[in-house]
mmCIF file with all atom_site columns, C-alpha atoms in Angstrom:
data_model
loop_
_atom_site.group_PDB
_atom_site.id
_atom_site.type_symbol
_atom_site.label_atom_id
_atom_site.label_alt_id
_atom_site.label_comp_id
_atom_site.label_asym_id
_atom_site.label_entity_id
_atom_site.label_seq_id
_atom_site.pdbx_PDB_ins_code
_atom_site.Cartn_x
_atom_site.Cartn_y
_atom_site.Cartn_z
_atom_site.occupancy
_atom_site.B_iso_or_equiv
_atom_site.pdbx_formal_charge
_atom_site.auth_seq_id
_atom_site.auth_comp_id
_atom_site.auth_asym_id
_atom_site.auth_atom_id
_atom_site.pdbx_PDB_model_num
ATOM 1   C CA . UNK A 1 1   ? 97.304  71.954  93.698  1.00 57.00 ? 35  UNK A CA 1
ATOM 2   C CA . UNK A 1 2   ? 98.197  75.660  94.582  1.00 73.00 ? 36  UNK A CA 1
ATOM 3   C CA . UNK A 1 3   ? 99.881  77.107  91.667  1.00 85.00 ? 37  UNK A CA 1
ATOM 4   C CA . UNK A 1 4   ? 100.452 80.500  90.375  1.00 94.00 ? 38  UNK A CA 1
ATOM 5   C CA . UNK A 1 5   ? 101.999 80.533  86.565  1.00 96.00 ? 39  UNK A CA 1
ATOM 6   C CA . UNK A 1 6   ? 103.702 84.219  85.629  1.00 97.00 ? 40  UNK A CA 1
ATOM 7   C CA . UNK A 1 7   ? 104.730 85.276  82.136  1.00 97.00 ? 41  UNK A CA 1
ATOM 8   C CA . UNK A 1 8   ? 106.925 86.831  80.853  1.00 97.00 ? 42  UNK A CA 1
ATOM 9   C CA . UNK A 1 9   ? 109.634 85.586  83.008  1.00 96.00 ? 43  UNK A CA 1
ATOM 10  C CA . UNK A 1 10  ? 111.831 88.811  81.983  1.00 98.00 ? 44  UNK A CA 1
ATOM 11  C CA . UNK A 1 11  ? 109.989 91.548  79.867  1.00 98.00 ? 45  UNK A CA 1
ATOM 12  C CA . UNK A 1 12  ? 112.610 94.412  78.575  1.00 98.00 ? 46  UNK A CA 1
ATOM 13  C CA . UNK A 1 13  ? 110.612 97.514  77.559  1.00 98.00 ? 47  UNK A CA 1
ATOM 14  C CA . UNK A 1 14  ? 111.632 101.657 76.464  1.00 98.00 ? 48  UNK A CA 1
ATOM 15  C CA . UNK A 1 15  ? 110.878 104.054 78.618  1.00 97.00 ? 49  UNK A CA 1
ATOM 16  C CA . UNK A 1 16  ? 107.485 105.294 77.998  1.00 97.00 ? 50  UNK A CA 1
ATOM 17  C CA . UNK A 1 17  ? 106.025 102.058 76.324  1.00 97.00 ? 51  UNK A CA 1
ATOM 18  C CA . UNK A 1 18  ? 103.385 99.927  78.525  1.00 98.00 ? 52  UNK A CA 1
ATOM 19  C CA . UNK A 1 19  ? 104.382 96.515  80.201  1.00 98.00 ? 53  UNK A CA 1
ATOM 20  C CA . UNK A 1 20  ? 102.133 93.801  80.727  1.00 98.00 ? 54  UNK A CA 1
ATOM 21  C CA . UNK A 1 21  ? 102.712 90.516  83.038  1.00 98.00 ? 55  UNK A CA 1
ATOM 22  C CA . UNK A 1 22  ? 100.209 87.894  83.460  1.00 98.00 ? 56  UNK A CA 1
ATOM 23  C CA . UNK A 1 23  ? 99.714  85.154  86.085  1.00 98.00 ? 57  UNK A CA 1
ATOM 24  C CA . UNK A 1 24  ? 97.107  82.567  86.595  1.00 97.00 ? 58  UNK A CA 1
ATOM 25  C CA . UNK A 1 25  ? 95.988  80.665  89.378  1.00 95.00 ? 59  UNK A CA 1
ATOM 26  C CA . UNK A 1 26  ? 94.691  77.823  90.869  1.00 92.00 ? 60  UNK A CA 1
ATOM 27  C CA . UNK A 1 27  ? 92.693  77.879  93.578  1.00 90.00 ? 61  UNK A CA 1
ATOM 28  C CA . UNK A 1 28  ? 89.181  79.190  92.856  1.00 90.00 ? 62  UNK A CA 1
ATOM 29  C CA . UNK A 1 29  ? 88.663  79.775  96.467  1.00 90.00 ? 63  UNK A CA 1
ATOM 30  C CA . UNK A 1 30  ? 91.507  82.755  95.829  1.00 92.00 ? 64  UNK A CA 1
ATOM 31  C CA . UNK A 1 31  ? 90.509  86.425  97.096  1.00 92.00 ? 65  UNK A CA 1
ATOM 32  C CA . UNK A 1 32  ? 93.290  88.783  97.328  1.00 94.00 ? 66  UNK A CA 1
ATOM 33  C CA . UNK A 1 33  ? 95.701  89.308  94.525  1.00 96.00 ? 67  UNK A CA 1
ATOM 34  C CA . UNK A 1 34  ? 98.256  91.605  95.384  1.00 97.00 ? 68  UNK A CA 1
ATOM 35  C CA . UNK A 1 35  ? 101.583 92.589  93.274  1.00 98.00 ? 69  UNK A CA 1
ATOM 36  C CA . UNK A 1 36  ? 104.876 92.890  94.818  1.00 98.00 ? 70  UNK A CA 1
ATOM 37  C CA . UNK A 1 37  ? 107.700 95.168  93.608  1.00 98.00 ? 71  UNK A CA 1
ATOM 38  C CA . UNK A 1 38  ? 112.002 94.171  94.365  1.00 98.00 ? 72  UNK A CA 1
ATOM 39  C CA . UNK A 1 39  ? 114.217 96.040  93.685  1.00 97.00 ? 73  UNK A CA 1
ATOM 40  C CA . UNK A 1 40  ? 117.789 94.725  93.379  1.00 94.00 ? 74  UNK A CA 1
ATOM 41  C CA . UNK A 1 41  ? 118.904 93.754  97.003  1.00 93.00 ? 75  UNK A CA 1
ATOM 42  C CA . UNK A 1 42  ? 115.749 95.269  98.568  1.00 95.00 ? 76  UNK A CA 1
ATOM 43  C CA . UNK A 1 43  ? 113.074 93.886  99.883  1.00 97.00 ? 77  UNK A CA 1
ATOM 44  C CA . UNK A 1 44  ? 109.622 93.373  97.982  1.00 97.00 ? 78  UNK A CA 1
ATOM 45  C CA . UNK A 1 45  ? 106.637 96.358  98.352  1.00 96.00 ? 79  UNK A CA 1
ATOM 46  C CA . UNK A 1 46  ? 103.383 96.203  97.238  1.00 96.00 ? 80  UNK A CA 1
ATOM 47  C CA . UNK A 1 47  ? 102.472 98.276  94.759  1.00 97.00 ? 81  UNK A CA 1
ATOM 48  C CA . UNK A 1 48  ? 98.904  97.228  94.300  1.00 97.00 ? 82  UNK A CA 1
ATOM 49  C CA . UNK A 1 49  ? 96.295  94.639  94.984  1.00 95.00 ? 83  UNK A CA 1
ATOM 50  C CA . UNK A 1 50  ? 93.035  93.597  94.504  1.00 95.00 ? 84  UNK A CA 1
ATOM 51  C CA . UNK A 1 51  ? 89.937  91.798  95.832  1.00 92.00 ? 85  UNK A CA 1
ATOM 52  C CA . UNK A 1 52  ? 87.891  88.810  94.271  1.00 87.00 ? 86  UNK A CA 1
ATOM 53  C CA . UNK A 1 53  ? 84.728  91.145  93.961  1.00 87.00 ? 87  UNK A CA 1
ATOM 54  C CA . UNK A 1 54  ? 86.613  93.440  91.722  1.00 84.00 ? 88  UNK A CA 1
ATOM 55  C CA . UNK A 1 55  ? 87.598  93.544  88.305  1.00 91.00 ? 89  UNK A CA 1
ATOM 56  C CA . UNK A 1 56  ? 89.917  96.428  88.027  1.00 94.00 ? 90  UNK A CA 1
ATOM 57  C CA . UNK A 1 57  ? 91.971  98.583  89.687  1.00 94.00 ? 91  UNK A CA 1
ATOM 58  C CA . UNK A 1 58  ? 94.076  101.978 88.700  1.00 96.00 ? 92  UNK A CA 1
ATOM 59  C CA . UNK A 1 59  ? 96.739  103.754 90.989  1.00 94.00 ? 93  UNK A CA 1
ATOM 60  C CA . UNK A 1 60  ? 98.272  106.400 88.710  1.00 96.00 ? 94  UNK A CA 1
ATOM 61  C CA . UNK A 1 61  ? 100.229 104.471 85.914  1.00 97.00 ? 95  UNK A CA 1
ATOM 62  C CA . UNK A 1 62  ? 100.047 101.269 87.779  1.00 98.00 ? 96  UNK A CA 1
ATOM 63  C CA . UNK A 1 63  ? 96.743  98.918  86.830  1.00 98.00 ? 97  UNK A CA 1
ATOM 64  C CA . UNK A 1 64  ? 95.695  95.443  87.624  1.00 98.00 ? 98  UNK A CA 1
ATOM 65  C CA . UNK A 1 65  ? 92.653  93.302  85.978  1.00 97.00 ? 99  UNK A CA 1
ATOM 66  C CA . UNK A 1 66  ? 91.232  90.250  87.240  1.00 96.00 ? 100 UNK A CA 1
ATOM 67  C CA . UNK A 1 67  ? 89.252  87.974  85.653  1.00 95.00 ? 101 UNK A CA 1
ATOM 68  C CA . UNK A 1 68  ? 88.014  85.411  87.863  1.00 93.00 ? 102 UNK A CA 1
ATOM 69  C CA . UNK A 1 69  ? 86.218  82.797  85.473  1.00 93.00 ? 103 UNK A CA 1
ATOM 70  C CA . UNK A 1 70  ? 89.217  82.442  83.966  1.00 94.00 ? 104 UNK A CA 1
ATOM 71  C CA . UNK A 1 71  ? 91.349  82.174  87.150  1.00 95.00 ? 105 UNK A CA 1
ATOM 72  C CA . UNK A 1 72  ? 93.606  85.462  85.194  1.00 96.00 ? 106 UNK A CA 1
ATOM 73  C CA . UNK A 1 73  ? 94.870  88.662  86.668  1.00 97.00 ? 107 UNK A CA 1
ATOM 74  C CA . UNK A 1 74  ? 97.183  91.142  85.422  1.00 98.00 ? 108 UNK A CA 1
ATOM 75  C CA . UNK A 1 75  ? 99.586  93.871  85.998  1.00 98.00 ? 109 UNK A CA 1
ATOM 76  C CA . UNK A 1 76  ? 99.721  97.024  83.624  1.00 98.00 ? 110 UNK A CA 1
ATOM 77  C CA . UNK A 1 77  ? 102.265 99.518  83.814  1.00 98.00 ? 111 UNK A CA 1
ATOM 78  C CA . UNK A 1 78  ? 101.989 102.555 81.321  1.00 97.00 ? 112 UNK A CA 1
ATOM 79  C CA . UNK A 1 79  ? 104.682 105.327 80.872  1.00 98.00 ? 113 UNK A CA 1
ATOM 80  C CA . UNK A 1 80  ? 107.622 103.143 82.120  1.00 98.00 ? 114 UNK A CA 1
ATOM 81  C CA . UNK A 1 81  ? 110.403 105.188 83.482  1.00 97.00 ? 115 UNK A CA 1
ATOM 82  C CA . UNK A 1 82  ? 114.079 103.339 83.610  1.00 97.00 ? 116 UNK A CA 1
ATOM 83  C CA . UNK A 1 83  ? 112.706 103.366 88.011  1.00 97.00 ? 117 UNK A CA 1
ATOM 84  C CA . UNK A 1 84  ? 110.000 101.064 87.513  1.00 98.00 ? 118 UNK A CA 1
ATOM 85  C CA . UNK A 1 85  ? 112.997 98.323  86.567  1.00 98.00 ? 119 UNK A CA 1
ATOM 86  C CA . UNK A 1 86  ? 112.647 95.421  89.122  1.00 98.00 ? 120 UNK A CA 1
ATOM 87  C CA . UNK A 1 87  ? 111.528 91.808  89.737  1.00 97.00 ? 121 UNK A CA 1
ATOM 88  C CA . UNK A 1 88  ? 107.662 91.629  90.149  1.00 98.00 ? 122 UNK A CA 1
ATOM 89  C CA . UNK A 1 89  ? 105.850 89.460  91.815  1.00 98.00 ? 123 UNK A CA 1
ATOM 90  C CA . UNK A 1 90  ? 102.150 88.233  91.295  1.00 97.00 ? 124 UNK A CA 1
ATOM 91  C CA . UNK A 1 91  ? 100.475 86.453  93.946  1.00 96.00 ? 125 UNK A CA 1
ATOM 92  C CA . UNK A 1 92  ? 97.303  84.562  94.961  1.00 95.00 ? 126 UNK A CA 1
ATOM 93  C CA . UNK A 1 93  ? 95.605  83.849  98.819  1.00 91.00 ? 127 UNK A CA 1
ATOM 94  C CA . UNK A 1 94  ? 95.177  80.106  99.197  1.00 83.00 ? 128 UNK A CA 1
ATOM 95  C CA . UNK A 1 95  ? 94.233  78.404  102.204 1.00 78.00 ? 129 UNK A CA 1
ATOM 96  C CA . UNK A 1 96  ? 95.588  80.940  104.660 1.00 81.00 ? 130 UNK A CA 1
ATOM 97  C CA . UNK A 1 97  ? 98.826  81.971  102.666 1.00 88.00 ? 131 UNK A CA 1
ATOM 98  C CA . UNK A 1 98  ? 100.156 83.752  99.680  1.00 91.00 ? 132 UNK A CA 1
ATOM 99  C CA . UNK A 1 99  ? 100.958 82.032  96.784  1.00 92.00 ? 133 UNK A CA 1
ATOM 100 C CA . UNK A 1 100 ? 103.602 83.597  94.627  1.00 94.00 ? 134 UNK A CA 1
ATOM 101 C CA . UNK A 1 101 ? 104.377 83.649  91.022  1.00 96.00 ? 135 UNK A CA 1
ATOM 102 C CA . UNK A 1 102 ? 107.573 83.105  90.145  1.00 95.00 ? 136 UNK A CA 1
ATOM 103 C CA . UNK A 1 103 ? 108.544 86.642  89.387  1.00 96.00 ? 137 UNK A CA 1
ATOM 104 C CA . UNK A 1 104 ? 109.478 88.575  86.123  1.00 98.00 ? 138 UNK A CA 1
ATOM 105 C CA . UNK A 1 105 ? 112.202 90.857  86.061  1.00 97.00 ? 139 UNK A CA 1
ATOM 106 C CA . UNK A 1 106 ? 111.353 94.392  83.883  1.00 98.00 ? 140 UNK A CA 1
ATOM 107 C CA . UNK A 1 107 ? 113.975 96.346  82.103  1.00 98.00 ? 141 UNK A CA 1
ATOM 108 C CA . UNK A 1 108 ? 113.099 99.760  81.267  1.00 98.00 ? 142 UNK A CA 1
ATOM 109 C CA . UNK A 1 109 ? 115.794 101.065 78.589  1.00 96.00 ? 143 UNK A CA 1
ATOM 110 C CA . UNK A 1 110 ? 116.168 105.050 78.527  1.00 92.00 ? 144 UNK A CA 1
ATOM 111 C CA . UNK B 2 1   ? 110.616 103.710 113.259 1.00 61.00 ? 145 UNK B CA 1
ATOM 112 C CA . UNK B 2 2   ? 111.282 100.400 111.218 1.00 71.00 ? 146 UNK B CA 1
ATOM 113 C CA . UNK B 2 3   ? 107.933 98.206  110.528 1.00 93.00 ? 147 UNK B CA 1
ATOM 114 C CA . UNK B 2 4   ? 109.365 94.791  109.994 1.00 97.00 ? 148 UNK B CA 1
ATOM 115 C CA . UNK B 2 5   ? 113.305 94.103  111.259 1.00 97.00 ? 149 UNK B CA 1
ATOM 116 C CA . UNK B 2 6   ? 115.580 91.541  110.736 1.00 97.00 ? 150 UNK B CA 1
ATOM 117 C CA . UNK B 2 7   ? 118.734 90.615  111.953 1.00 97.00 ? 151 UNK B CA 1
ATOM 118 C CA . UNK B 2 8   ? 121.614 90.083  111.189 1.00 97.00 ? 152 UNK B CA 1
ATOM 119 C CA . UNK B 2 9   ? 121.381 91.614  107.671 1.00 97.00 ? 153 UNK B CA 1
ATOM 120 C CA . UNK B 2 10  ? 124.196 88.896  106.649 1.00 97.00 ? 154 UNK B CA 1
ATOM 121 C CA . UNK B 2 11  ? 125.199 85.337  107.960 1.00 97.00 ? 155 UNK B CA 1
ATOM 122 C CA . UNK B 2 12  ? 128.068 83.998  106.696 1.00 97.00 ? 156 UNK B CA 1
ATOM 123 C CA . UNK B 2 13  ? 128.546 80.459  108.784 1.00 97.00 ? 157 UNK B CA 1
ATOM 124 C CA . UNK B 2 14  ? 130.336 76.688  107.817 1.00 97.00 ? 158 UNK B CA 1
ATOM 125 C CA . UNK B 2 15  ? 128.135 73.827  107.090 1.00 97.00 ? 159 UNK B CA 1
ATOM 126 C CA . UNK B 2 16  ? 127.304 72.175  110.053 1.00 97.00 ? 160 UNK B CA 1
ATOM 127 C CA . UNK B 2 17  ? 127.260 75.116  112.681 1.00 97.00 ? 161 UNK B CA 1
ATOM 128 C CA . UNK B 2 18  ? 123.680 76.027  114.329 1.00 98.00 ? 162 UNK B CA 1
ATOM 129 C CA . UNK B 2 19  ? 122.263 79.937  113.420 1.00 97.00 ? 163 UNK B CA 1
ATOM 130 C CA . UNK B 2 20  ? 119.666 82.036  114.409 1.00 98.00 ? 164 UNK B CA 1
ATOM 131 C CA . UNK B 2 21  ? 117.671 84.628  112.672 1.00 98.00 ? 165 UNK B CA 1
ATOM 132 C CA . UNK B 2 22  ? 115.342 87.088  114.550 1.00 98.00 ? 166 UNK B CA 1
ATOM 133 C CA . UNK B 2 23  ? 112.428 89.010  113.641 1.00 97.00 ? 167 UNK B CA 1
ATOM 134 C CA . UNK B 2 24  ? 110.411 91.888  115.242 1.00 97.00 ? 168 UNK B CA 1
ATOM 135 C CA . UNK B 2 25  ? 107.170 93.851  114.030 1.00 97.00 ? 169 UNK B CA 1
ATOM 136 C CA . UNK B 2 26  ? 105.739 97.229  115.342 1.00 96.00 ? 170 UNK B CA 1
ATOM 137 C CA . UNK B 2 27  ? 102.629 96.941  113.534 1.00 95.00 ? 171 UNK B CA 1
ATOM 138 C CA . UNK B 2 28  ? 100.212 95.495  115.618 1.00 94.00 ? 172 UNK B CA 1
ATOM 139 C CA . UNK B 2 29  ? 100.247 92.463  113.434 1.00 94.00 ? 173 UNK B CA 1
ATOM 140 C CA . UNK B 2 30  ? 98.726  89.238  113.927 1.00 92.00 ? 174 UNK B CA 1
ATOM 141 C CA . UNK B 2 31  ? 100.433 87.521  111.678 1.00 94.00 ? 175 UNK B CA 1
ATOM 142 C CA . UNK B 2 32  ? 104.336 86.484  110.897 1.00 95.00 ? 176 UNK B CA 1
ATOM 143 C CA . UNK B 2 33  ? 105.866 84.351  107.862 1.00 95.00 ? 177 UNK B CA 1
ATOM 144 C CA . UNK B 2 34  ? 109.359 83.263  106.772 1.00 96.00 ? 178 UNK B CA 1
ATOM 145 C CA . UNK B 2 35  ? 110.269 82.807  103.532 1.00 96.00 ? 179 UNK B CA 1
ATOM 146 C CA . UNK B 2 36  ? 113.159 81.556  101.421 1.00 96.00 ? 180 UNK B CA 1
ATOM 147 C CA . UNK B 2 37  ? 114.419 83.054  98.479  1.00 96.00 ? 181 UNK B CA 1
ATOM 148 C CA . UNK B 2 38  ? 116.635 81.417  96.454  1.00 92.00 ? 182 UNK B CA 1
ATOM 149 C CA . UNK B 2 39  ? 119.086 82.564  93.526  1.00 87.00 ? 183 UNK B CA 1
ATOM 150 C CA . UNK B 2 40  ? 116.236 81.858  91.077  1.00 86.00 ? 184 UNK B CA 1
ATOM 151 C CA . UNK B 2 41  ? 114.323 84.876  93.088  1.00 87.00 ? 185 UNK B CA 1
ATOM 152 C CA . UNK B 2 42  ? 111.613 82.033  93.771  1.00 91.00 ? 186 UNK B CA 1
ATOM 153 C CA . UNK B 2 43  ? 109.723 83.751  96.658  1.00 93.00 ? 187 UNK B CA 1
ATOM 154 C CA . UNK B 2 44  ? 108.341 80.195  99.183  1.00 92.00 ? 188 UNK B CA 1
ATOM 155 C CA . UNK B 2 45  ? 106.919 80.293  101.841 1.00 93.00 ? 189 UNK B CA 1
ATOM 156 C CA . UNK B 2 46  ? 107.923 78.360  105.005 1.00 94.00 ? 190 UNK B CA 1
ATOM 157 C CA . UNK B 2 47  ? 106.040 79.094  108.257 1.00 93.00 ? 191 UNK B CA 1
ATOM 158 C CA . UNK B 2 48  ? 103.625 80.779  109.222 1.00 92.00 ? 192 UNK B CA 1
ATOM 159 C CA . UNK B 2 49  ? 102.232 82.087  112.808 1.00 92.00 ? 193 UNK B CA 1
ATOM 160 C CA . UNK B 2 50  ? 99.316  83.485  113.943 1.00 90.00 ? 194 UNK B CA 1
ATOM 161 C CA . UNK B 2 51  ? 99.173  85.215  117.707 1.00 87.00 ? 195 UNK B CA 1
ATOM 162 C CA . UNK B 2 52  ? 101.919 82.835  118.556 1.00 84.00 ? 196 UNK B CA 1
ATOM 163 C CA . UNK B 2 53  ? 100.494 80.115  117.004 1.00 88.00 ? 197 UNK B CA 1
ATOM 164 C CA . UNK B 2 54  ? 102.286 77.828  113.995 1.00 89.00 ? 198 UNK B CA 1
ATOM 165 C CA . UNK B 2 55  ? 99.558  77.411  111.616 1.00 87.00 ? 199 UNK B CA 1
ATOM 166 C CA . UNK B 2 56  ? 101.623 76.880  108.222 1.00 84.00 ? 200 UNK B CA 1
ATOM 167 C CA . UNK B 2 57  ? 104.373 74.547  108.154 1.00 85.00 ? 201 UNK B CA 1
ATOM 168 C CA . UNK B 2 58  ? 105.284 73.881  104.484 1.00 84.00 ? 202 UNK B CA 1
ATOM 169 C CA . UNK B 2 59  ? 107.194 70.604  103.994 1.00 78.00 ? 203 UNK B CA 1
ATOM 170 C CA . UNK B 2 60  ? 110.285 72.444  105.686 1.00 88.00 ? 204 UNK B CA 1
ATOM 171 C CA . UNK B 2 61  ? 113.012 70.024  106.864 1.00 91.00 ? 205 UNK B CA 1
ATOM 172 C CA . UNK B 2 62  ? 113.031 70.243  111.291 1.00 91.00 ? 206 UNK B CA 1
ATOM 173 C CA . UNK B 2 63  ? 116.355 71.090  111.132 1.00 95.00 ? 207 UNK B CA 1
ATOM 174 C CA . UNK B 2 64  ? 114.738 74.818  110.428 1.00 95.00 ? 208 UNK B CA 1
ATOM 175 C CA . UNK B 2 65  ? 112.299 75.456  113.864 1.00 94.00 ? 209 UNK B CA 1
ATOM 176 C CA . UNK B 2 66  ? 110.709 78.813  114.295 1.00 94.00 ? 210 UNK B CA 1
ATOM 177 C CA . UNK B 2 67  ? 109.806 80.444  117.712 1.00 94.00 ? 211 UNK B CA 1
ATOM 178 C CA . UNK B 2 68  ? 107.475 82.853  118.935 1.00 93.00 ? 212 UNK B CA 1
ATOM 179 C CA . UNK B 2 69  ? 107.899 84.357  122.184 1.00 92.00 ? 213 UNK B CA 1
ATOM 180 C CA . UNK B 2 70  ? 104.805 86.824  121.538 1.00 92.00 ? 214 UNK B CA 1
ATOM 181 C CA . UNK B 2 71  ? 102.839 88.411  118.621 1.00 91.00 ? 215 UNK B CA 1
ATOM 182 C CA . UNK B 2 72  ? 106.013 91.060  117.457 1.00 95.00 ? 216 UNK B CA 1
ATOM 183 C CA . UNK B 2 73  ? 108.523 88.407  116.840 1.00 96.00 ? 217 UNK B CA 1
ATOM 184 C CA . UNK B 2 74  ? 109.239 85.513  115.132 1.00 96.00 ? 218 UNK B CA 1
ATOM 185 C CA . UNK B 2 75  ? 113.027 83.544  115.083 1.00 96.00 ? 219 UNK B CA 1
ATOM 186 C CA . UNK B 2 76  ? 114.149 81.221  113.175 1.00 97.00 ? 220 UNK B CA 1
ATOM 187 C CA . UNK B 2 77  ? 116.775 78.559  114.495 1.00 97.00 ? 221 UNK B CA 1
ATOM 188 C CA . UNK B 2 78  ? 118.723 76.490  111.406 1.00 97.00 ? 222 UNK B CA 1
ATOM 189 C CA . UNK B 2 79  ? 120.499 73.609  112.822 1.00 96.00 ? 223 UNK B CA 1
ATOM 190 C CA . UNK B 2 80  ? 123.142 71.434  111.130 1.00 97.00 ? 224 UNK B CA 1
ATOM 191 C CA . UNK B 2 81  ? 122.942 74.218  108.010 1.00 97.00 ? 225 UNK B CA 1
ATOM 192 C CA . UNK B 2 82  ? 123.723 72.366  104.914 1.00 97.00 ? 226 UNK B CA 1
ATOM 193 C CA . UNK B 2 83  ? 125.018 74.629  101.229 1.00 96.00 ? 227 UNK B CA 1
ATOM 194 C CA . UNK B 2 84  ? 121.454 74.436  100.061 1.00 94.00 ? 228 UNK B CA 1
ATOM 195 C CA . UNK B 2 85  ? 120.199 76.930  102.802 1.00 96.00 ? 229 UNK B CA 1
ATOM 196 C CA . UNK B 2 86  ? 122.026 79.443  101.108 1.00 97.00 ? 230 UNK B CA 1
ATOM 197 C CA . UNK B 2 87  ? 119.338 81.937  100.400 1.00 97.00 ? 231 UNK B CA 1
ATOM 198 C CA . UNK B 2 88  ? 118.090 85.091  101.094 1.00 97.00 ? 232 UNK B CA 1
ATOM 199 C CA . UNK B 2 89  ? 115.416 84.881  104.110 1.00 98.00 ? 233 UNK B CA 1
ATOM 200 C CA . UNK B 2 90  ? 113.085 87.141  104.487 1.00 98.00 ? 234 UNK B CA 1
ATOM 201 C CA . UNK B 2 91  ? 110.580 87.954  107.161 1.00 97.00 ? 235 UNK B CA 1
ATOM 202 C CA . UNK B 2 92  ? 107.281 89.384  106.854 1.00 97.00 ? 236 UNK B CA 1
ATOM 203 C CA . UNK B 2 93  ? 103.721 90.607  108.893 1.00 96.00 ? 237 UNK B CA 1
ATOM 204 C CA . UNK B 2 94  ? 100.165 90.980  108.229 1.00 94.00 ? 238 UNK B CA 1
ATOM 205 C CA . UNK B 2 95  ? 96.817  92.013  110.016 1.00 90.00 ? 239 UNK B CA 1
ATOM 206 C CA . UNK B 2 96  ? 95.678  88.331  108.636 1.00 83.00 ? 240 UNK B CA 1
ATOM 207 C CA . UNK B 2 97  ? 96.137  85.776  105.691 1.00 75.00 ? 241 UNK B CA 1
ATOM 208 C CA . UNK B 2 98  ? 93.885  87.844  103.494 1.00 78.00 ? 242 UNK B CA 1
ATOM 209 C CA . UNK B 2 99  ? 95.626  91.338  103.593 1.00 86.00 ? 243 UNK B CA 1
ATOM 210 C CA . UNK B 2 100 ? 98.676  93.086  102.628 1.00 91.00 ? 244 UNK B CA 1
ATOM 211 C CA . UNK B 2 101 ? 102.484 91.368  104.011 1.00 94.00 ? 245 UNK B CA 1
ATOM 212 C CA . UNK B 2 102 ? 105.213 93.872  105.114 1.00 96.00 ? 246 UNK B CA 1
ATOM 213 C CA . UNK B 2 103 ? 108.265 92.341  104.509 1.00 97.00 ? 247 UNK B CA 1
ATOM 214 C CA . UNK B 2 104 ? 111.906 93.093  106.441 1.00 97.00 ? 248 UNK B CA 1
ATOM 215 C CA . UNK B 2 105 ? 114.885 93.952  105.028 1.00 97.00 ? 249 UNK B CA 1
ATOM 216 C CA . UNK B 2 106 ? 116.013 90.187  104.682 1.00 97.00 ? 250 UNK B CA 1
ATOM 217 C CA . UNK B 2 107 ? 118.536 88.212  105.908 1.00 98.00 ? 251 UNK B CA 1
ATOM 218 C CA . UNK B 2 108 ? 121.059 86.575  103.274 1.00 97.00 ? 252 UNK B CA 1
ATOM 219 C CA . UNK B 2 109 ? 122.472 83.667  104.864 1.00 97.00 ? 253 UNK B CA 1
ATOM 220 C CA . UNK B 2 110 ? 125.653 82.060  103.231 1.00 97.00 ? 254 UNK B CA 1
ATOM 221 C CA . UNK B 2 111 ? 126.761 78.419  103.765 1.00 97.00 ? 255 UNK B CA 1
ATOM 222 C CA . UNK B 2 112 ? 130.296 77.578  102.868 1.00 97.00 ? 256 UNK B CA 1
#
């Protein structure tokens, strides 16, 4: 069925260290993966995405891999500053919608 | 010069009573969602329009019925609202399915 899994479900991180999330999907017919920023009471912003005929994708401290055989894709944040805390969102196209993950909130201690 | 508006920003209403929600995009879009967010920050999707057009209905009970006069808005009517609508609801655009959703500010709704 359409499913996307994300892990960690809360990842709590020093500033300056790298975060990771991870989300897979389910749909091999999936194209677009973009990532979705919220902050507390706001509403969520991309910060990045990327296409099925693409592996990788950098935007200044922000990266995200896909690996398509293995129906993986990733979000890599290096640096972190105590801003980049939020909930983020991964999520999939599938049959005309987005599919999203289930969201992992990121604490960046100072 | 707002992309994707919502309003009201906050509903409180009793259960039972009938509310509206209304939505408006200045992007050119073709395409207009609603989702529900609950407490969990569980981000679903409910409907989904395309120039006018309902083309995603996800098992959403018909008290909830979405309109769309043209291609900019998008309202949502909840009748007989029950406690489990509480949720934030959030409204978003796209060129199509494939691209990048601009969501609104939100609307929390609050069922008592």
């Amino acid at each position: 069925g359409e499913n996307v899994e994300q892990h960690p479900s809360t990842l709590s991180v020093q500033e300056g260290d790298s975060a990771v999330i991870k989300c897979t999907y389910s749909d091999s017919a999936s194209n677009y993966f973009p990532w979705y920023k919220q902050e507390l009471g706001k509403r969520p912003q991309l910060i990045i995405d990327i296409r099925s005929n693409v592996g990788e994708k950098k935007d200044q401290r922000i990266a995200v891999t896909l690996n398509k055989t293995a129906k993986h894709f990733s979000l890599h944040i290096t640096e972190t500053q105590p801003e980049d805390s939020a909930v983020y969102f991964c999520a999939a196209s599938i049959i005309q919608k987005l599919v999203f993950g289930t969201g992992t909130r990121l604490l960046v201690s100072p | 010069d707002t992309a994707v508006s919502q309003t009201p920003k906050y509903l409180v209403t009793q259960m039972g009573n009938d509310k509206s929600i209304k939505c408006e995009q200045n992007l050119g879009h073709d395409t207009m969602y609603w989702y529900k967010q609950d407490s969990k920050k569980f981000l679903k999707i409910m409907f989904s329009y395309n120039n006018k057009e309902l083309i995603i209905n996800e098992t959403v009970p018909n008290r909830f019925s979405p309109k769309s006069p043209d291609k900019a808005h998008l309202n949502l009517h909840i009748n007989s609202l029950e406690l489990g609508d509480s949720a934030v609801y959030f409204c978003a655009s796209s060129q199509d399915s494939g691209t990048e959703q601009y969501f609104g500010p939100g609307t929390r709704l609050t069922v008592t």
